Amino acid sequence: MEPPERMSTWKEALHALQLLEWGWLTVFLSTLTPKFYVALTGTSSLISGLIFIFEWWYFQKYGTSFIEQVSVSHLRPLIGGVENSPPVPGFSANNGENETNRQSLSECKVWRNPLNLFRGAEYSRYTWVTGKEPLTYYDMNLSAQDHQTFFTCDTDSLRPSDTVMQKAWRERNPQARIKAAYQALELNNDCATAYVLLAEEEATTIIDAEKYFKQALKAGETVYRKSQHCHPQNSQHEAQLRRDTNVLVYVKRRLAMCARKLGRIKEAVKIMRDLMKEFPLLSMLNIHENLLEALLELQAYADVQAVLAKYDDISLPKSAAICYTAALLKARAVSDRFSPETASRRGLSTAEINAVEAIHRAVEFNPHVPKYLLEMKSLILPPEHILKRGDSEAVAYAFFHLQHWKRIEGALNLLHCTWEGTFRMIPYPLEKGHLFYPYPSCTETADRELLPTFHDVSVYPQKELPFFIHFTAGLCSFSAMLAVLTHQFPELMVIFAKAFFGMLLSPFNFIMEKIKRFMPSSLWHQLTQI
């Protein structure tokens, strides 16, 4: 016989195991009704659905999973997930971050749109008609910085009118800027920058803008000639000459754009050619892109090819205008007789291969353009600044060049048949490009800053959905299915739930069997009879 104390211990252990195995489960499950299971599955479906919707919204807005971000940022350090690796000699983490930041900044450099519209005569008219703001605050702020860089210098304090204009370019309120421009003209009737501001922002038509720019040209040429004579004296006059040169080039370029918009295209072409000849060092202003568009309007394709021969060089920066114009010229040679059925039977000719390769090259440089040219996405007014290879550049290019593609018979058909083939040649994932550098990963963020909120920004490459979006979608679907089944077949689902909980507690059955096997049969009999 077992001692009484040991017998008492065995009794307590066995009683606890029996209670754990059968007692609480039987009592708990017997009190649950089918309505409880319907409420349980419905509530879990609702909660998982809300989590899924929030995850999806957060991913669409910020491009990452909220759960994953919280896990990495807050939970991982708590559980010791951060490893301290030894520093590499001659290299620090800060240096690596700085290098990455520099690369990101160079990839996402924002450029002045060479064909940007007029604030008063075009952007403001759009706002009056639609009630929508076509320009973002970020875009207008960049323009304000450009104006201060182009139209101001250290010697402005010596001239009262230029001092007023220096403040005018910093004003955020358009009416305050216009008022300051008139104040500057009262102080000096030959203040070229004041006429520039009035042409850009007060003039409500292109004709009015052109009148202001002609006055600015007259004043600007006078000041420019004076600055040339003072140029050798000191560094201050150097800065002033640079400013006066910027004003003169800007005014002539805008006059050329006015002539282009008013239908005097040959006059516009002449002004642009003279500018490029007189100021060859100002190629960063991309005046050749204005020239290309005007020549395409004249259908002077030989002249367009001559411009491309000079600027479509491997050593010079590319743009959508350069790449897609080159593709358009090669497509023009074959597009009128191109047929995908015929090409699939006999193969592509040499000219067709060249055209297709040119389209692939252009699409690799900016993959957003074809959807606008093929009118698969609606166009908006282009911003004043663009990001090369981004959606903003695609909008700006298509806005001005769609008509040129439509004019050439079959060009858009050839583009439609071949542009998607580009993505089969580009490595995936985008560690490297095919003909250009890998597509930058920061374009989406910059484009969202440049383009208005009512525009659906095009994103390339499409981001893969995070794991937690798939997980929450599956959890929501599964719990919703359980809720429906429980509502339709409550008795059957109750039996299923009890069986499921019974399976969960099957390890306790295994423990009881082991205890029974190793315990003496007489002792087990005595315990079970208690």
PDB file of C-alpha atoms in Angstrom, residues 243-367:
ATOM      1  CA  ARG A 243      22.020  87.847 -63.825  1.00  0.00           C
ATOM      2  CA  ASP A 244      21.412  90.153 -66.818  1.00  0.00           C
ATOM      3  CA  THR A 245      22.329  87.306 -69.177  1.00  0.00           C
ATOM      4  CA  ASN A 246      19.823  85.026 -67.456  1.00  0.00           C
ATOM      5  CA  VAL A 247      17.096  87.651 -67.779  1.00  0.00           C
ATOM      6  CA  LEU A 248      17.811  88.206 -71.477  1.00  0.00           C
ATOM      7  CA  VAL A 249      17.864  84.481 -72.321  1.00  0.00           C
ATOM      8  CA  TYR A 250      14.704  83.856 -70.310  1.00  0.00           C
ATOM      9  CA  VAL A 251      12.815  86.679 -72.010  1.00  0.00           C
ATOM     10  CA  LYS A 252      13.861  85.635 -75.527  1.00  0.00           C
ATOM     11  CA  ARG A 253      12.918  82.036 -74.836  1.00  0.00           C
ATOM     12  CA  ARG A 254       9.481  83.007 -73.536  1.00  0.00           C
ATOM     13  CA  LEU A 255       8.972  85.258 -76.563  1.00  0.00           C
ATOM     14  CA  ALA A 256       9.751  82.266 -78.774  1.00  0.00           C
ATOM     15  CA  MET A 257       7.198  80.217 -76.840  1.00  0.00           C
ATOM     16  CA  CYS A 258       4.607  82.988 -77.256  1.00  0.00           C
ATOM     17  CA  ALA A 259       5.239  83.007 -81.001  1.00  0.00           C
ATOM     18  CA  ARG A 260       4.897  79.201 -81.061  1.00  0.00           C
ATOM     19  CA  LYS A 261       1.568  79.319 -79.223  1.00  0.00           C
ATOM     20  CA  LEU A 262       0.268  82.097 -81.482  1.00  0.00           C
ATOM     21  CA  GLY A 263       1.068  80.109 -84.626  1.00  0.00           C
ATOM     22  CA  ARG A 264       4.182  82.006 -85.740  1.00  0.00           C
ATOM     23  CA  ILE A 265       6.271  78.863 -85.642  1.00  0.00           C
ATOM     24  CA  LYS A 266       9.043  79.878 -88.048  1.00  0.00           C
ATOM     25  CA  GLU A 267       9.640  83.013 -85.996  1.00  0.00           C
ATOM     26  CA  ALA A 268       9.828  80.872 -82.860  1.00  0.00           C
ATOM     27  CA  VAL A 269      12.340  78.521 -84.502  1.00  0.00           C
ATOM     28  CA  LYS A 270      14.535  81.449 -85.550  1.00  0.00           C
ATOM     29  CA  ILE A 271      14.572  82.919 -82.022  1.00  0.00           C
ATOM     30  CA  MET A 272      15.515  79.535 -80.543  1.00  0.00           C
ATOM     31  CA  ARG A 273      18.277  78.907 -83.063  1.00  0.00           C
ATOM     32  CA  ASP A 274      19.721  82.369 -82.455  1.00  0.00           C
ATOM     33  CA  LEU A 275      19.625  81.775 -78.693  1.00  0.00           C
ATOM     34  CA  MET A 276      21.457  78.459 -78.961  1.00  0.00           C
ATOM     35  CA  LYS A 277      24.060  80.064 -81.223  1.00  0.00           C
ATOM     36  CA  GLU A 278      24.543  83.173 -79.071  1.00  0.00           C
ATOM     37  CA  PHE A 279      24.634  81.367 -75.715  1.00  0.00           C
ATOM     38  CA  PRO A 280      25.987  77.843 -76.386  1.00  0.00           C
ATOM     39  CA  LEU A 281      27.092  77.384 -72.768  1.00  0.00           C
ATOM     40  CA  LEU A 282      23.501  77.541 -71.505  1.00  0.00           C
ATOM     41  CA  SER A 283      22.639  74.076 -72.801  1.00  0.00           C
ATOM     42  CA  MET A 284      21.417  73.084 -69.337  1.00  0.00           C
ATOM     43  CA  LEU A 285      18.321  75.190 -70.030  1.00  0.00           C
ATOM     44  CA  ASN A 286      17.340  72.558 -72.647  1.00  0.00           C
ATOM     45  CA  ILE A 287      16.295  75.096 -75.278  1.00  0.00           C
ATOM     46  CA  HIS A 288      16.804  72.344 -77.864  1.00  0.00           C
ATOM     47  CA  GLU A 289      13.672  70.617 -76.525  1.00  0.00           C
ATOM     48  CA  ASN A 290      11.627  73.712 -77.370  1.00  0.00           C
ATOM     49  CA  LEU A 291      13.255  73.704 -80.809  1.00  0.00           C
ATOM     50  CA  LEU A 292      12.452  70.007 -81.366  1.00  0.00           C
ATOM     51  CA  GLU A 293       8.766  70.537 -80.594  1.00  0.00           C
ATOM     52  CA  ALA A 294       8.514  73.554 -82.907  1.00  0.00           C
ATOM     53  CA  LEU A 295      10.276  71.728 -85.754  1.00  0.00           C
ATOM     54  CA  LEU A 296       7.937  68.755 -85.350  1.00  0.00           C
ATOM     55  CA  GLU A 297       5.005  71.155 -85.667  1.00  0.00           C
ATOM     56  CA  LEU A 298       6.540  72.395 -88.924  1.00  0.00           C
ATOM     57  CA  GLN A 299       7.024  68.739 -89.952  1.00  0.00           C
ATOM     58  CA  ALA A 300      10.653  69.597 -90.682  1.00  0.00           C
ATOM     59  CA  TYR A 301      11.820  66.083 -89.905  1.00  0.00           C
ATOM     60  CA  ALA A 302      15.261  66.514 -91.488  1.00  0.00           C
ATOM     61  CA  ASP A 303      15.932  69.456 -89.165  1.00  0.00           C
ATOM     62  CA  VAL A 304      14.659  67.416 -86.214  1.00  0.00           C
ATOM     63  CA  GLN A 305      17.129  64.663 -87.121  1.00  0.00           C
ATOM     64  CA  ALA A 306      19.943  67.226 -87.263  1.00  0.00           C
ATOM     65  CA  VAL A 307      19.121  68.453 -83.749  1.00  0.00           C
ATOM     66  CA  LEU A 308      18.980  64.876 -82.470  1.00  0.00           C
ATOM     67  CA  ALA A 309      22.348  64.111 -84.040  1.00  0.00           C
ATOM     68  CA  LYS A 310      23.843  66.825 -81.852  1.00  0.00           C
ATOM     69  CA  TYR A 311      22.010  66.216 -78.575  1.00  0.00           C
ATOM     70  CA  ASP A 312      21.227  62.488 -78.614  1.00  0.00           C
ATOM     71  CA  ASP A 313      24.800  61.711 -77.667  1.00  0.00           C
ATOM     72  CA  ILE A 314      25.978  59.113 -75.159  1.00  0.00           C
ATOM     73  CA  SER A 315      27.884  61.770 -73.201  1.00  0.00           C
ATOM     74  CA  LEU A 316      24.878  64.092 -72.827  1.00  0.00           C
ATOM     75  CA  PRO A 317      21.953  63.666 -70.423  1.00  0.00           C
ATOM     76  CA  LYS A 318      18.869  62.105 -71.943  1.00  0.00           C
ATOM     77  CA  SER A 319      15.231  63.098 -71.674  1.00  0.00           C
ATOM     78  CA  ALA A 320      11.886  61.735 -72.787  1.00  0.00           C
ATOM     79  CA  ALA A 321      11.794  64.360 -75.557  1.00  0.00           C
ATOM     80  CA  ILE A 322      15.109  63.129 -76.972  1.00  0.00           C
ATOM     81  CA  CYS A 323      14.384  59.390 -76.736  1.00  0.00           C
ATOM     82  CA  TYR A 324      10.780  59.452 -77.910  1.00  0.00           C
ATOM     83  CA  THR A 325      11.463  61.914 -80.748  1.00  0.00           C
ATOM     84  CA  ALA A 326      14.211  59.594 -81.998  1.00  0.00           C
ATOM     85  CA  ALA A 327      11.743  56.699 -81.804  1.00  0.00           C
ATOM     86  CA  LEU A 328       9.100  58.745 -83.642  1.00  0.00           C
ATOM     87  CA  LEU A 329      11.429  59.502 -86.547  1.00  0.00           C
ATOM     88  CA  LYS A 330      12.364  55.834 -86.950  1.00  0.00           C
ATOM     89  CA  ALA A 331       8.732  54.763 -86.612  1.00  0.00           C
ATOM     90  CA  ARG A 332       7.764  57.290 -89.298  1.00  0.00           C
ATOM     91  CA  ALA A 333       9.813  55.359 -91.855  1.00  0.00           C
ATOM     92  CA  VAL A 334       7.793  52.127 -91.433  1.00  0.00           C
ATOM     93  CA  SER A 335       4.600  52.872 -89.487  1.00  0.00           C
ATOM     94  CA  ASP A 336       2.324  53.629 -92.451  1.00  0.00           C
ATOM     95  CA  ARG A 337       2.663  50.055 -93.781  1.00  0.00           C
ATOM     96  CA  PHE A 338       3.308  48.171 -90.531  1.00  0.00           C
ATOM     97  CA  SER A 339       0.980  45.288 -89.710  1.00  0.00           C
ATOM     98  CA  PRO A 340       1.523  42.930 -86.759  1.00  0.00           C
ATOM     99  CA  GLU A 341      -0.022  40.014 -88.676  1.00  0.00           C
ATOM    100  CA  THR A 342       2.282  40.543 -91.652  1.00  0.00           C
ATOM    101  CA  ALA A 343       5.304  41.038 -89.402  1.00  0.00           C
ATOM    102  CA  SER A 344       4.571  37.772 -87.544  1.00  0.00           C
ATOM    103  CA  ARG A 345       4.455  35.853 -90.846  1.00  0.00           C
ATOM    104  CA  ARG A 346       7.497  37.245 -92.645  1.00  0.00           C
ATOM    105  CA  GLY A 347       9.458  38.694 -89.716  1.00  0.00           C
ATOM    106  CA  LEU A 348      10.616  42.267 -89.182  1.00  0.00           C
ATOM    107  CA  SER A 349      12.613  44.154 -91.782  1.00  0.00           C
ATOM    108  CA  THR A 350      15.788  46.020 -90.831  1.00  0.00           C
ATOM    109  CA  ALA A 351      13.962  49.371 -90.709  1.00  0.00           C
ATOM    110  CA  GLU A 352      11.204  47.858 -88.546  1.00  0.00           C
ATOM    111  CA  ILE A 353      13.769  46.345 -86.190  1.00  0.00           C
ATOM    112  CA  ASN A 354      15.424  49.754 -85.834  1.00  0.00           C
ATOM    113  CA  ALA A 355      12.062  51.373 -85.097  1.00  0.00           C
ATOM    114  CA  VAL A 356      11.131  48.739 -82.513  1.00  0.00           C
ATOM    115  CA  GLU A 357      14.534  49.023 -80.832  1.00  0.00           C
ATOM    116  CA  ALA A 358      14.157  52.808 -80.687  1.00  0.00           C
ATOM    117  CA  ILE A 359      10.729  52.409 -79.050  1.00  0.00           C
ATOM    118  CA  HIS A 360      12.156  49.916 -76.553  1.00  0.00           C
ATOM    119  CA  ARG A 361      14.959  52.349 -75.758  1.00  0.00           C
ATOM    120  CA  ALA A 362      12.505  55.193 -75.175  1.00  0.00           C
ATOM    121  CA  VAL A 363      10.200  53.057 -73.035  1.00  0.00           C
ATOM    122  CA  GLU A 364      13.126  51.879 -70.906  1.00  0.00           C
ATOM    123  CA  PHE A 365      14.108  55.502 -70.283  1.00  0.00           C
ATOM    124  CA  ASN A 366      10.571  56.531 -69.303  1.00  0.00           C
ATOM    125  CA  PRO A 367       7.999  53.723 -69.086  1.00  0.00           C
TER     126      PRO A 367
END
